[in-house]
mmCIF file of C-alpha atoms in Angstrom:
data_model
loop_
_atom_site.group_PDB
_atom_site.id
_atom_site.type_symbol
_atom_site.label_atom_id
_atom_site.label_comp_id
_atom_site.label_asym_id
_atom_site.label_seq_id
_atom_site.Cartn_x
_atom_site.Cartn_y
_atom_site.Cartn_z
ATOM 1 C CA UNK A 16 116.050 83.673 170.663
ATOM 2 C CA UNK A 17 114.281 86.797 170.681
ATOM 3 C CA UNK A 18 117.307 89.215 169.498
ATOM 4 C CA UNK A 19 114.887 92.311 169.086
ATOM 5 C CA UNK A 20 113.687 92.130 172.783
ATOM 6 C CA UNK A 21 117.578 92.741 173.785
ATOM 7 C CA UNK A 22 117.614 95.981 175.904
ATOM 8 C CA UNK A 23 120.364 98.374 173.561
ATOM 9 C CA UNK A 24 121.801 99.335 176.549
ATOM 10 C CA UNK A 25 122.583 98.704 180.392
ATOM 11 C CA UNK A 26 119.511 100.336 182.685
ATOM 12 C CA UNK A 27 116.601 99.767 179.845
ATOM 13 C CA UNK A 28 114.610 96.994 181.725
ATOM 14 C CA UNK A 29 113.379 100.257 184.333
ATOM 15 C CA UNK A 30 111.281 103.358 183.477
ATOM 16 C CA UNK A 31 112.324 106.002 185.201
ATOM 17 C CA UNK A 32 110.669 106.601 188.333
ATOM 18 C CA UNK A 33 108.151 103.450 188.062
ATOM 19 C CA UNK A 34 107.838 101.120 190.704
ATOM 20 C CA UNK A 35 110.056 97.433 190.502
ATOM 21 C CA UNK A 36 106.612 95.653 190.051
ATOM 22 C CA UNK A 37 105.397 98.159 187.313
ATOM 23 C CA UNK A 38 108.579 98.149 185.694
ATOM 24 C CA UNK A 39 108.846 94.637 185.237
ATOM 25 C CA UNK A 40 105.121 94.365 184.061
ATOM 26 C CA UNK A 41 106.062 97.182 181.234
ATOM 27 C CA UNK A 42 109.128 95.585 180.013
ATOM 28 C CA UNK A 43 107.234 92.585 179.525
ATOM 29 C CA UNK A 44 104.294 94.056 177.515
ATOM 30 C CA UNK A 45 107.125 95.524 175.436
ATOM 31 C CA UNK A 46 108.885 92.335 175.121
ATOM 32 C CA UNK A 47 105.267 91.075 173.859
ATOM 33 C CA UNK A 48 105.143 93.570 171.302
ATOM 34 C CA UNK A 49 108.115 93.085 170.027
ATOM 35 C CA UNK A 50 107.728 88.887 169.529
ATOM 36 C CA UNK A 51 104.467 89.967 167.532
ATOM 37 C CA UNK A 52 106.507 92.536 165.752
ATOM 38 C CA UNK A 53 109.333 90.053 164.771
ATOM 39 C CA UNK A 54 107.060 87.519 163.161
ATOM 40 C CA UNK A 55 104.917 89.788 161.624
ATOM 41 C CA UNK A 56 107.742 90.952 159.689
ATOM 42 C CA UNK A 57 109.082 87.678 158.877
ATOM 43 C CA UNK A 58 106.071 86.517 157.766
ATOM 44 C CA UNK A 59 105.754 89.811 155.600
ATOM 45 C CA UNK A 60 109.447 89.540 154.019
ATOM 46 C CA UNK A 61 108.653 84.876 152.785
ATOM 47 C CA UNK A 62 105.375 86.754 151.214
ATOM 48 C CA UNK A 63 108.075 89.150 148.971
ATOM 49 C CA UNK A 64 107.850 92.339 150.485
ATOM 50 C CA UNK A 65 111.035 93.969 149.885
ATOM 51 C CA UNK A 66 111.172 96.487 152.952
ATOM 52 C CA UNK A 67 110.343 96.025 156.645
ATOM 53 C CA UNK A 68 110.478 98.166 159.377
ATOM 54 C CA UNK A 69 110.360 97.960 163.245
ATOM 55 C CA UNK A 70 108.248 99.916 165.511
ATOM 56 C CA UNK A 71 107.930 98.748 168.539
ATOM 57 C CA UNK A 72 108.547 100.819 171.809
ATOM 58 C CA UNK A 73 112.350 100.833 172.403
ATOM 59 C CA UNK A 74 113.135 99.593 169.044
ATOM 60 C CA UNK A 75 114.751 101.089 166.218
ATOM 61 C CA UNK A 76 113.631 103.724 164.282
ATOM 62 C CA UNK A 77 111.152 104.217 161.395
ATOM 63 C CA UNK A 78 114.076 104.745 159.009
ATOM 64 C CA UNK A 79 116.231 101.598 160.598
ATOM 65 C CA UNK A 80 116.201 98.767 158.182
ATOM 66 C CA UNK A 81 115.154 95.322 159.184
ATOM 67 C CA UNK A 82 118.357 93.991 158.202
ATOM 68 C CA UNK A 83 120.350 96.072 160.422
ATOM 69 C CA UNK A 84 117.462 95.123 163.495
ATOM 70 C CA UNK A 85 117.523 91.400 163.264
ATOM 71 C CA UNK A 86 121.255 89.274 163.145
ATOM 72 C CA UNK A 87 121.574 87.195 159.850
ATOM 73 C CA UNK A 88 121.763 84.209 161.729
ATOM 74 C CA UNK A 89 117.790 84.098 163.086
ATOM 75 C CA UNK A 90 117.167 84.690 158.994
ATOM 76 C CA UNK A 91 114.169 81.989 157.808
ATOM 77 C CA UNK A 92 116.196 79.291 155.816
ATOM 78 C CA UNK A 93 114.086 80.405 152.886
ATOM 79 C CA UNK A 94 115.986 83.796 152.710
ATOM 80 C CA UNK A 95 118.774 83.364 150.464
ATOM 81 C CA UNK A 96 122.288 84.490 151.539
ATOM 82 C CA UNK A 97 124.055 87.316 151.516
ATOM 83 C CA UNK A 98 127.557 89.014 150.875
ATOM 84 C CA UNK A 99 127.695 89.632 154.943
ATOM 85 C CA UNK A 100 126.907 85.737 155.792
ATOM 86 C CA UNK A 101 128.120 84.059 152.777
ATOM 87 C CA UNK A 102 127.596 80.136 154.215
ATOM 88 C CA UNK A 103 125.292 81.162 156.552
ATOM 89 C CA UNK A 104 122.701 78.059 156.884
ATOM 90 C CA UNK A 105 125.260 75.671 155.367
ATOM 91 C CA UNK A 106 127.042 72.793 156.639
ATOM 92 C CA UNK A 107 130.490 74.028 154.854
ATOM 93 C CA UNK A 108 130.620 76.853 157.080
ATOM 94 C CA UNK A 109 133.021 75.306 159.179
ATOM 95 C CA UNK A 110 134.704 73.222 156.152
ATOM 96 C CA UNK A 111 138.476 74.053 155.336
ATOM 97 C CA UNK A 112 139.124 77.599 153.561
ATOM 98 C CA UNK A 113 140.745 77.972 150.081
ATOM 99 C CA UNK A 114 143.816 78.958 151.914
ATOM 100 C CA UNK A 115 144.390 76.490 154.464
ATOM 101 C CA UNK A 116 146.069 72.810 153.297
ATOM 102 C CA UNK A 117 143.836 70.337 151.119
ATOM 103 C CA UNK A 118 143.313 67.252 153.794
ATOM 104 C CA UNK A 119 145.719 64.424 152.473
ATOM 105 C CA UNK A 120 145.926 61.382 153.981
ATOM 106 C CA UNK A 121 149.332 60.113 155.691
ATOM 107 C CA UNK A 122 151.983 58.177 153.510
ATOM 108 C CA UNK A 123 153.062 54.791 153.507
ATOM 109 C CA UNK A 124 155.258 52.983 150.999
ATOM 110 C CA UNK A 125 152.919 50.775 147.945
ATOM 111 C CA UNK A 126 154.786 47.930 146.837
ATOM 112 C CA UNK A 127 158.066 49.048 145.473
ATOM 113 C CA UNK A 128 157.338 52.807 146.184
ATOM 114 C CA UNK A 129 158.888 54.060 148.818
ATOM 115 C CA UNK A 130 157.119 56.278 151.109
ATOM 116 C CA UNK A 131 158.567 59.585 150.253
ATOM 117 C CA UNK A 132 157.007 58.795 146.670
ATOM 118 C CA UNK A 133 153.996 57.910 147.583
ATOM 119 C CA UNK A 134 154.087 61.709 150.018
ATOM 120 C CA UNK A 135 155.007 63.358 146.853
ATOM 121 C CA UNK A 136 152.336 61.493 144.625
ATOM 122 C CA UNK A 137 149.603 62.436 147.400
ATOM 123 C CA UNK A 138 150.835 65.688 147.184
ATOM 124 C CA UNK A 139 150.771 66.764 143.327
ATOM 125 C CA UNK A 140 147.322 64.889 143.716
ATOM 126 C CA UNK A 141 146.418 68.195 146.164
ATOM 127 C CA UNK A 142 148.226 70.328 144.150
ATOM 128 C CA UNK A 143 146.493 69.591 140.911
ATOM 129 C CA UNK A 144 142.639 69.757 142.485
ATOM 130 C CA UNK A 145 143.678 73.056 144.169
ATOM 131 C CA UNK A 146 144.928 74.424 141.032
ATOM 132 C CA UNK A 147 141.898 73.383 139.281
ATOM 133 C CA UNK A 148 139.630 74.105 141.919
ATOM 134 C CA UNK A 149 140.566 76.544 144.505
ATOM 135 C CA UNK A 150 143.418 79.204 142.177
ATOM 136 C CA UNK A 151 141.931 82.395 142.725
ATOM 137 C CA UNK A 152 142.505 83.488 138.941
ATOM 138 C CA UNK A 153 141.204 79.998 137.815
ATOM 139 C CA UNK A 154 137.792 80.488 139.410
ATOM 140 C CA UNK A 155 137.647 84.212 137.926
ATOM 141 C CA UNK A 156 138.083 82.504 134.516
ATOM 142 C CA UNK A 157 141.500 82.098 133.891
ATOM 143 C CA UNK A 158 143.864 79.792 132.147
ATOM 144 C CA UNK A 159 144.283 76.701 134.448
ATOM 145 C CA UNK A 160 148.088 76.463 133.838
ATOM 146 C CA UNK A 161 149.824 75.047 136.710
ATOM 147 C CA UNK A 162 146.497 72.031 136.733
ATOM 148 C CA UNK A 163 147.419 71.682 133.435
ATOM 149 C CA UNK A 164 151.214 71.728 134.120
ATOM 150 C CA UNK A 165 150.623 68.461 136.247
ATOM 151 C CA UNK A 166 149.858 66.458 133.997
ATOM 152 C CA UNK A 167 151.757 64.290 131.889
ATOM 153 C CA UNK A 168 152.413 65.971 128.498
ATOM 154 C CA UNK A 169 152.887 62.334 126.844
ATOM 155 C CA UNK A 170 149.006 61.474 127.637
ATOM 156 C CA UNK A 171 146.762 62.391 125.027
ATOM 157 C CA UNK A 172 144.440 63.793 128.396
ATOM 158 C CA UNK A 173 146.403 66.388 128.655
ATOM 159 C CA UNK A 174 145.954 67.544 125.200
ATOM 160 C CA UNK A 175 142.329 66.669 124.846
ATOM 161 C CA UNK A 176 141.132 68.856 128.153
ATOM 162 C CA UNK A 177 143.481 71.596 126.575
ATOM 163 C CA UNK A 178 141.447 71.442 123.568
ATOM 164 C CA UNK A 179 138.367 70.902 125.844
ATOM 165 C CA UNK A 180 139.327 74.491 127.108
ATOM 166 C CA UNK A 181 140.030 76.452 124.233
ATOM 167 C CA UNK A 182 136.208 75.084 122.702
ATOM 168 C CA UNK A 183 133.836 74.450 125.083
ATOM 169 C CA UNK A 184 130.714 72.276 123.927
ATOM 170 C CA UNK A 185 128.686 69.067 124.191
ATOM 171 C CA UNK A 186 128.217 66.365 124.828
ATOM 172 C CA UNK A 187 132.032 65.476 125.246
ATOM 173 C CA UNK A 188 133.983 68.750 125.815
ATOM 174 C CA UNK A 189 132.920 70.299 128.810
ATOM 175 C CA UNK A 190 136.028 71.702 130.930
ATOM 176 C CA UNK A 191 133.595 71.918 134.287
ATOM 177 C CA UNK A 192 134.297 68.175 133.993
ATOM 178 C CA UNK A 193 137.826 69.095 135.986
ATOM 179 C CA UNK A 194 137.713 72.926 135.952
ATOM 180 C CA UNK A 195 136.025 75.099 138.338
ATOM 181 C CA UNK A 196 135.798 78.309 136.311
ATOM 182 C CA UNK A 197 133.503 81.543 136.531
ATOM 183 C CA UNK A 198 132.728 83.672 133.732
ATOM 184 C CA UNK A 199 134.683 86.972 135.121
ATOM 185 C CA UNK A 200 132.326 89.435 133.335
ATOM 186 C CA UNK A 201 129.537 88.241 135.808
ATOM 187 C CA UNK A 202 130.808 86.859 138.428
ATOM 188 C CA UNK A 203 133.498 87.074 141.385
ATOM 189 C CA UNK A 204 133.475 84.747 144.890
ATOM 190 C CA UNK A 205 132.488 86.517 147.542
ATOM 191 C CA UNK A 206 134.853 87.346 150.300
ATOM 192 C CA UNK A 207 134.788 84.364 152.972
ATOM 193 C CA UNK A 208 132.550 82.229 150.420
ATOM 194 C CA UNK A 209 134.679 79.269 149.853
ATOM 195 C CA UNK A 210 135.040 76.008 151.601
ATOM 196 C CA UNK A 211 136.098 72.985 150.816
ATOM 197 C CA UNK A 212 136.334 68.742 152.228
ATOM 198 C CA UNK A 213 137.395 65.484 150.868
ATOM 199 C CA UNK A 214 139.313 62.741 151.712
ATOM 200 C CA UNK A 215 141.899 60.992 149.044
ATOM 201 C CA UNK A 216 143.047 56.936 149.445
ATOM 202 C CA UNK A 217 145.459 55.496 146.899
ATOM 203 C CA UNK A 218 146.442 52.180 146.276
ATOM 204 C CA UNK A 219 149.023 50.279 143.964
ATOM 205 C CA UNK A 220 148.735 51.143 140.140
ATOM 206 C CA UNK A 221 148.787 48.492 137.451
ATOM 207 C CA UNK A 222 151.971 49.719 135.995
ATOM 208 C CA UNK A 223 155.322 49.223 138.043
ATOM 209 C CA UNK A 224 155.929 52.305 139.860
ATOM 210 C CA UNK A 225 152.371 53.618 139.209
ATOM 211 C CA UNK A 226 150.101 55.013 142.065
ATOM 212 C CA UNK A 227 146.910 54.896 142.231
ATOM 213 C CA UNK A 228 145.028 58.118 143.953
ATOM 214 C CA UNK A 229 140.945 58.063 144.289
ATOM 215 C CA UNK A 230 140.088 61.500 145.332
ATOM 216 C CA UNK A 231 136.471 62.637 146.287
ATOM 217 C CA UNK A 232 136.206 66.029 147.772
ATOM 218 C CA UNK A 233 133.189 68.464 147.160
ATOM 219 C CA UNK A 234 133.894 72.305 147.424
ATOM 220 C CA UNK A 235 131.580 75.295 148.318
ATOM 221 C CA UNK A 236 131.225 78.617 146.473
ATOM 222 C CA UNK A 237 129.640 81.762 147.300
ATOM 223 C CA UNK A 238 129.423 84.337 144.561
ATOM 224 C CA UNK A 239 128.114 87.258 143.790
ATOM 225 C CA UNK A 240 127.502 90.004 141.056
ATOM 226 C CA UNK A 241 130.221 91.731 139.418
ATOM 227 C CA UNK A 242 130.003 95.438 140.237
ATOM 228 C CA UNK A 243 128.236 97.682 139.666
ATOM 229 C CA UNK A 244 125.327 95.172 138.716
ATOM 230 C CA UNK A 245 124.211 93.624 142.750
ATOM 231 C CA UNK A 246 121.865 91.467 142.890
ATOM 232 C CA UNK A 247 119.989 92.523 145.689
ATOM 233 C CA UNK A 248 119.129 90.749 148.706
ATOM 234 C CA UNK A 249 115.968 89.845 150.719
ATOM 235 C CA UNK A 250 116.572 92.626 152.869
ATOM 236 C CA UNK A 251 117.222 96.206 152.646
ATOM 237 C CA UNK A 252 120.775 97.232 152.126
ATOM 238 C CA UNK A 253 121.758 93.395 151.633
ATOM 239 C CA UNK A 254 123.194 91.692 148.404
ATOM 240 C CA UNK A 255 122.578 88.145 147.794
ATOM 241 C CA UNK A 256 125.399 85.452 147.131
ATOM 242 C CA UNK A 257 124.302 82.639 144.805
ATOM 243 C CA UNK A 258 125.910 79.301 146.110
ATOM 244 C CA UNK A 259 127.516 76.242 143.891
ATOM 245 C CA UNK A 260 128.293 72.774 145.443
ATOM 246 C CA UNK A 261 130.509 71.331 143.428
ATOM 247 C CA UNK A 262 131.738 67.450 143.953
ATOM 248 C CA UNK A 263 134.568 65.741 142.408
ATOM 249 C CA UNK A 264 135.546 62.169 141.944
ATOM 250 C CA UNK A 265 138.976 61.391 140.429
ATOM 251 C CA UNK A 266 141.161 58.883 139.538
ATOM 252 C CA UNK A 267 144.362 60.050 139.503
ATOM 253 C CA UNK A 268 147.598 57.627 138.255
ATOM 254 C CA UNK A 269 150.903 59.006 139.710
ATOM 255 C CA UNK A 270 154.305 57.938 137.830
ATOM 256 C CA UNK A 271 156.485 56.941 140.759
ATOM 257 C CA UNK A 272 159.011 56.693 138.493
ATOM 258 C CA UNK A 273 159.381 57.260 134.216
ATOM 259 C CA UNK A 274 159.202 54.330 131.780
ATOM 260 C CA UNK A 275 159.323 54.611 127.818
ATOM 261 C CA UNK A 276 155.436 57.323 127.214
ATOM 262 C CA UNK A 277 155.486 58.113 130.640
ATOM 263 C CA UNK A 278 156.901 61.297 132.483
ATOM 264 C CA UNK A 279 157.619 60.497 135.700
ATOM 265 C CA UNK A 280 156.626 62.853 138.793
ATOM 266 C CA UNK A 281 153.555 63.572 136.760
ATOM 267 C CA UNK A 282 149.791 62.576 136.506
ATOM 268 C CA UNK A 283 147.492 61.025 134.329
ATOM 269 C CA UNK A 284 143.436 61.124 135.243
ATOM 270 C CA UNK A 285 142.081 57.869 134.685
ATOM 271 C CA UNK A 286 139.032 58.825 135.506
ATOM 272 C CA UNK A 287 136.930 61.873 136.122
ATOM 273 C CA UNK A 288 133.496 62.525 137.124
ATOM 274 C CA UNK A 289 131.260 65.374 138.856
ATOM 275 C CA UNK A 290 128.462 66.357 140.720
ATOM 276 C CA UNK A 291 127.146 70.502 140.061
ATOM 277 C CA UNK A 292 124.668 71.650 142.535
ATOM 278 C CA UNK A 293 123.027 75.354 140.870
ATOM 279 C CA UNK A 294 124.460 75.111 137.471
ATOM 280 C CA UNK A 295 123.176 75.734 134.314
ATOM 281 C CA UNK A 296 123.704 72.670 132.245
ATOM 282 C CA UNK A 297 121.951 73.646 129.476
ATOM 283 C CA UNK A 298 125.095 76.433 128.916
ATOM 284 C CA UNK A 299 128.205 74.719 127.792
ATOM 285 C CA UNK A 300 131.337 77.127 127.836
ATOM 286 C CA UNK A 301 133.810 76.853 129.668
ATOM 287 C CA UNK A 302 132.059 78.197 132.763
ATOM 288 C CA UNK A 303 130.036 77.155 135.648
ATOM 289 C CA UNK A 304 126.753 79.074 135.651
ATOM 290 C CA UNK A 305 124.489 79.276 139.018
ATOM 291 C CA UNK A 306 121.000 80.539 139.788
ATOM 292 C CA UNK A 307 120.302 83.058 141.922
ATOM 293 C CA UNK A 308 117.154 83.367 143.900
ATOM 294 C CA UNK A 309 114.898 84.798 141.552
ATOM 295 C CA UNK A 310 116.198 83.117 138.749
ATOM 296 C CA UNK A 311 116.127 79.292 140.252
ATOM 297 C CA UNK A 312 112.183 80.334 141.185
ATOM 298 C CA UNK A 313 111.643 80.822 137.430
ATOM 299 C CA UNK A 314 113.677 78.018 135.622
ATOM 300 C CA UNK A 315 112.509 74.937 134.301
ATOM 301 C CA UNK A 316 115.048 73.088 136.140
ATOM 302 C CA UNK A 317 115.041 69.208 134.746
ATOM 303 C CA UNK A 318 117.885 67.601 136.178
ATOM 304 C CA UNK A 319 117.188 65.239 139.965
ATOM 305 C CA UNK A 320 116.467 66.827 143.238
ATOM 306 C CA UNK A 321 119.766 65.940 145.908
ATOM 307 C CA UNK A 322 121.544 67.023 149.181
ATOM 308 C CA UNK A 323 124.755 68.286 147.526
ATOM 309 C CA UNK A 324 126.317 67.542 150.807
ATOM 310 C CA UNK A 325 126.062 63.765 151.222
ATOM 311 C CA UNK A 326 129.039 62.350 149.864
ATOM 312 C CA UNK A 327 127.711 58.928 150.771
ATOM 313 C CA UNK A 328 127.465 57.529 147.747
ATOM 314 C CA UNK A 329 129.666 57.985 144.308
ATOM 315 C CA UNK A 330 128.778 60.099 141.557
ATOM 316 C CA UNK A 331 127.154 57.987 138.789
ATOM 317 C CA UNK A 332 128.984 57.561 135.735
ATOM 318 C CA UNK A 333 127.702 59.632 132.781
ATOM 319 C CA UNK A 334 128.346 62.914 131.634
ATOM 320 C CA UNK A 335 126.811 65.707 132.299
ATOM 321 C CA UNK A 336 125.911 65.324 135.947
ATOM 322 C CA UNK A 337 123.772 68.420 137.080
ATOM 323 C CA UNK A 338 121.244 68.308 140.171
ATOM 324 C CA UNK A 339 119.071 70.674 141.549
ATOM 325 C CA UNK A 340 120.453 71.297 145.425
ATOM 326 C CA UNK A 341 118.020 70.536 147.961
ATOM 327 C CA UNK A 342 120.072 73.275 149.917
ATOM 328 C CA UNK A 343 123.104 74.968 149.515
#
């Protein structure tokens, strides 16, 4: 679509006092020069030129950026995005928000577990990957407390990703393995930058009044640059958003009811594993680190090449699991 060649008001396709047939010629050589003028740009801005500006007849003036001329939306792919389209170019753009409900799947009674167990199982299950995933002072850095909270305090997991927490490091004590945290003195999501989809099953547990939840959801982030330090976008008057794909594969065993080292109405995960698309592997602290344009141009980046969006297939077991995003 050829936004540019839009007339910016009603009565533009006519000179005043031309003919209908010279009219219509003239809007069309216009419309001509202003195709030409589009892709010229374009082609100027994927080469790194930092400024552009529109000239054609009827268009906007010399001192009009060429962000504010052309909609976000007709952006190349290869522009990176920005705090005004966060998703824009991404299949999570019409994904769940952080603040609508995690999709759970319907309740039936397991074995001996009645149905409203197995609803309240499902639900902690939500509760703790929201918490750990989605808790607006969790993903500015904070302590993960009510994940944490979740989880049964007579399991040794609970202690071991509390100490996981307090001292970050490899190989085996990594909180990103079940935290989604962001160091606060650099970054901050950006408004409208956070999506999320999954689907949960569950299934009998080996213990009596155990449930067994599988989880596998995958949640978008859009951040930017704490202020005052922007990192600028590929336009003028635009700041770029650096985005993280983040999948998650859990195991999560749900005490129905309490037996002797078991709390019930808690959970226990069995087993844990994750997929980071734009993260920094080689920085172990706590924190998930992502590249922003620039810097993912000039990294050595080692780990495979995927679609963080196909969820077709599970995460491979073996810690760490980093990719380089085909997109994001």
């Amino acid at each position: 679509m050829d936004f540019l060649a839009r007339p910016r008001a009603e009565g533009q396709g006519r000179d005043e006092g031309q003919e209908p047939e010279a009219a219509f010629q003239t809007h069309r050589r216009r419309r001509r020069i202003r195709r030409l003028s589009v892709g010229a740009v374009a082609a100027l801005a994927l080469a790194g030129v930092t400024a552009w500006l529109v000239t054609a007849p009827g268009e906007p003036p010399a001192d009009e950026s060429y962000a504010a001329a052309l909609d976000e939306q007709a952006w190349p792919d290869e522009w990176p995005a920005t705090t005004s389209l966060p998703l824009r170019g991404s299949p999570a753009r019409t994904w769940a928000t952080e603040s609508e409900e995690l999709p759970l799947p319907a309740a039936t009674a397991v074995g001996s577990i009645p149905k409203e167990r197995v609803s309240e199982g499902l639900r902690r299950a939500g509760e703790f990957l929201v918490a750990a995933n989605l808790d607006p002072e969790v993903l500015r850095g904070g302590w993960p407390a009510e994940a944490i909270d979740l989880l049964d305090p007579q399991q040794p997991d609970r202690a071991e990703l509390t100490q996981h927490l307090r001292e970050p490091g490899l190989p085996d004590a990594d909180p990103t393995e079940l935290f989604t945290r962001f160091d606060p003195a650099e970054l901050t999501p950006a408004r409208g930058g956070i999506r999320v989809r999954g689907r949960m099953s569950f299934e009998a547990g080996g213990n009596p009044g155990q449930l067994r939840i599988h989880a596998d959801y995958t949640f978008v982030y859009a951040l930017r640059r704490v202020a005052p330090h922007a990192e600028p976008g590929p336009a003028p008057g635009t700041e770029e958003v650096a985005r993280v794909v983040v999948r998650r594969q859990l195991v999560l065993l749900y005490a129905a009811s309490g037996s002797p080292g078991v709390t019930a109405g808690k959970l226990v995960p069995a087993d844990y594993r994750r997929q980071l698309g734009n993260h920094d592997c080689g920085t172990v602290d706590g924190f998930v680190h992502p590249y922003f344009s620039k810097e993912a141009a000039a990294a050595d980046l080692p780990w495979p090449r995927v679609d963080p969006y196909d969820d077709s297939k599970d995460i491979a077991d073996g810690r760490p699991s980093c990719t380089v995003p085909s997109r994001t």
